[in-house]
Short mmCIF file of C-alpha atoms in Angstrom, two decimals:
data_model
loop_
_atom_site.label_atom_id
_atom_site.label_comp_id
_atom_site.label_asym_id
_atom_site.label_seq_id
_atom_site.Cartn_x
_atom_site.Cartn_y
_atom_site.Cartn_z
CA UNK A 1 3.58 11.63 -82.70
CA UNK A 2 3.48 12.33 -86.54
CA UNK A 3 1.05 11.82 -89.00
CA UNK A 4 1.15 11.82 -92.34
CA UNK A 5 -1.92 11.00 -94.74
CA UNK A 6 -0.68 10.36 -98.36
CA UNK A 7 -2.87 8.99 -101.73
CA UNK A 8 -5.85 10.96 -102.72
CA UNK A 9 -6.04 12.67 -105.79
CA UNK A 10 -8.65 13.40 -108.52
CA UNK A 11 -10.73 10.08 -109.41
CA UNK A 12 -14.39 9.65 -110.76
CA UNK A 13 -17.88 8.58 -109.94
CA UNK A 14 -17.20 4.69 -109.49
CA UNK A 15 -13.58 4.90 -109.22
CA UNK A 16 -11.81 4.17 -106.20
CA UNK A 17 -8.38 5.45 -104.54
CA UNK A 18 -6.61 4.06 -101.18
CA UNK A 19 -5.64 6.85 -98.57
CA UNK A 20 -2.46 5.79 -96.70
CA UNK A 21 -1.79 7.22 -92.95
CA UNK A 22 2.13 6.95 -91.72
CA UNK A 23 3.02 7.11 -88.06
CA UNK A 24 6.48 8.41 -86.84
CA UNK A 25 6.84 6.32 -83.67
CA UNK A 26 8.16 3.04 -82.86
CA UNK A 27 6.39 0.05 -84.46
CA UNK A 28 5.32 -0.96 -80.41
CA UNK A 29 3.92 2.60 -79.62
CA UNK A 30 1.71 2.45 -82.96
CA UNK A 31 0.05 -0.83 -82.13
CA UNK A 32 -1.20 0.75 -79.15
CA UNK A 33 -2.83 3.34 -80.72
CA UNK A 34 -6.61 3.26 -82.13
CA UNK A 35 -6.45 4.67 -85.34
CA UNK A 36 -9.47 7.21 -87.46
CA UNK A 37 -10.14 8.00 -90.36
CA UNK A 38 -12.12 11.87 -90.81
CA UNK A 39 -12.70 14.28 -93.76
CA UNK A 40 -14.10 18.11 -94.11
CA UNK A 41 -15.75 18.90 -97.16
CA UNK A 42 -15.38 23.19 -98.49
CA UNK A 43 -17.89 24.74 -96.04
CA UNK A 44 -19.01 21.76 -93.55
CA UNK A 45 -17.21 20.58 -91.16
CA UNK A 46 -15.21 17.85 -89.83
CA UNK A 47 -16.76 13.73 -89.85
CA UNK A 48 -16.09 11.00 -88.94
CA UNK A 49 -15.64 7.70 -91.50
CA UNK A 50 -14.17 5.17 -90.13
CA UNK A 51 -11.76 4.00 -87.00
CA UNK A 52 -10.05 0.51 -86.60
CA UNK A 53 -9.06 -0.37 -82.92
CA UNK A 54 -5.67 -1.88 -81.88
CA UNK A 55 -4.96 -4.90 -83.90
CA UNK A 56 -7.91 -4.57 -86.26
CA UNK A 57 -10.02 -6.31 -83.80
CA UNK A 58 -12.40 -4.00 -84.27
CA UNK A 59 -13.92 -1.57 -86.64
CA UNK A 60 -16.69 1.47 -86.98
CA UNK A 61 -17.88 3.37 -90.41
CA UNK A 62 -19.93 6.32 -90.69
CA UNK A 63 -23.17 5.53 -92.43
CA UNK A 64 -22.42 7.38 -95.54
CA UNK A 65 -19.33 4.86 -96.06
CA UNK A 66 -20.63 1.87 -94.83
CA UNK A 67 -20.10 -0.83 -97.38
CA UNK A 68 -17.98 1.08 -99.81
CA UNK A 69 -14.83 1.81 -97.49
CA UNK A 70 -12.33 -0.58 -95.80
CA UNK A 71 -10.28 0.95 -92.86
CA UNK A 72 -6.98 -1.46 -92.21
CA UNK A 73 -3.87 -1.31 -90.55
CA UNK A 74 -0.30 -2.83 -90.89
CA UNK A 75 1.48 -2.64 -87.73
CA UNK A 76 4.53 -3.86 -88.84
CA UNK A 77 4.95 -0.86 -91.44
CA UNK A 78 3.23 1.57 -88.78
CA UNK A 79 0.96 2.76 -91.51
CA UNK A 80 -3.31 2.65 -91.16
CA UNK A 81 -5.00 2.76 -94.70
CA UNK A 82 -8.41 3.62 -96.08
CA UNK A 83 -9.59 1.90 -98.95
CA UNK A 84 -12.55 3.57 -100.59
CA UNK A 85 -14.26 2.11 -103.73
CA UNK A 86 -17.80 3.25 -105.38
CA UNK A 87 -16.85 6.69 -104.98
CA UNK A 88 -19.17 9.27 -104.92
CA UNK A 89 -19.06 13.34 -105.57
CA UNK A 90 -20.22 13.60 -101.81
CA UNK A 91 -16.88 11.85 -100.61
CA UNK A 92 -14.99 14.86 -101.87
CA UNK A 93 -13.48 16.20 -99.18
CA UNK A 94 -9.61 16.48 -97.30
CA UNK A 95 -9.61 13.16 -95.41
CA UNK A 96 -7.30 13.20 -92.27
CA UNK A 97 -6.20 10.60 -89.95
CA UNK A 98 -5.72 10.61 -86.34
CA UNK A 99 -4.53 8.62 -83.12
CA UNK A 100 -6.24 7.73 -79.97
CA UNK A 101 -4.37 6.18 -76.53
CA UNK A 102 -7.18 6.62 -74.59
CA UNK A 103 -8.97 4.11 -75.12
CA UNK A 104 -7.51 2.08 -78.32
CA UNK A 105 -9.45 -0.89 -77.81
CA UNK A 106 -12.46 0.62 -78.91
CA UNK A 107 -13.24 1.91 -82.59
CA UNK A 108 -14.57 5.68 -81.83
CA UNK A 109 -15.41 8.58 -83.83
CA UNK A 110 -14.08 11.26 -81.76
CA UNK A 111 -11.77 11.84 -78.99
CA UNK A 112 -8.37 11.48 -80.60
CA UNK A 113 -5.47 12.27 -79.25
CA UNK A 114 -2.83 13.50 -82.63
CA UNK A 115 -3.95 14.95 -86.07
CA UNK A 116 -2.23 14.53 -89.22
CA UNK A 117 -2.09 16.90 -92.15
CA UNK A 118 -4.84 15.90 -94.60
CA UNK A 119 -5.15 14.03 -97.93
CA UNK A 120 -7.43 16.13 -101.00
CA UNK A 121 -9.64 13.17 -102.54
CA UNK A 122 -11.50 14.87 -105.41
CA UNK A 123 -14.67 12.91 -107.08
CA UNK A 124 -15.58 14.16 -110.19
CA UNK A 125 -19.42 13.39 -111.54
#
C-alpha cells in the first residue's frame, strides 16, 4: 500500500487549499480501508484532524478543525481529500494521510495501518 498526499502549498489567513491523498491499490482494496487525515507542526508532534470511515458513512475532526475542514473520499478514483477553508497560521503544518484495515468502519484518530509521505500547507498571517 502507497500513499501519496499531494496539494498544499503557501496560502493566507482566510484562504483555503484542498489536500489530495492517492492510494496505489485496487479500487476494491481502497474501499475497505478507513482513511486519516494527520499533520506535525516544526517542533510538536504528530495530530490527528480528521478520518472518514469506509464509504463516508462516517466521519471524526479534531476540535481545532471542526467546522472549517471537510474530509471526503472518492472510491472510484481511490483518492481521500481534505478540504480546509478559514485557514489559520496554527494549521501550518506537513499534513499526512494514512490507512486503517483494522477496523475501517469506524472513523479513529490513531491506529493506522500505512503512512504516506506528507503534504507542506503553509498559512501565512
Amino acid at each position: 500500500v502507497q500513499l501519496q498526499a499531494s496539494g498544499g502549498g503557501l496560502v493566507q489567513t482566510g484562504g483555503s487549499l484542498r489536500l489530495s491523498c492517492a492510494a496505489s491499490m485496487s479500487v476494491r482494496t481502497f474501499s475497505r480501508y478507513g482513511m486519516g487525515w494527520f499533520r506535525q507542526a516544526p517542533g510538536k508532534g504528530r495530530e490527528f484532524v480528521a478520518a472518514i470511515s469506509t464509504s463516508g458513512a462516517s466521519t471524526n475532526y479534531a476540535n481545532s478543525v471542526k467546522g472549517r475542514f471537510t474530509v471526503s473520499r472518492d472510491d472510484a478514483l481511490n483518492t481521500l481529500y481534505l478540504q480546509m477553508n478559514s485557514l489559520k497560521p496554527e494549521d501550518t503544518a506537513v499534513y499526512y494521510c494514512a490507512a486503517d484495515s483494522k477496523s475501517p468502519m469506524v472513523p479513529k484518530s490513531r491506529g493506522y495501518d500505512y503512512w504516506g509521505q506528507g503534504t507542506q500547507v503553509t498559512v501565512s498571517s
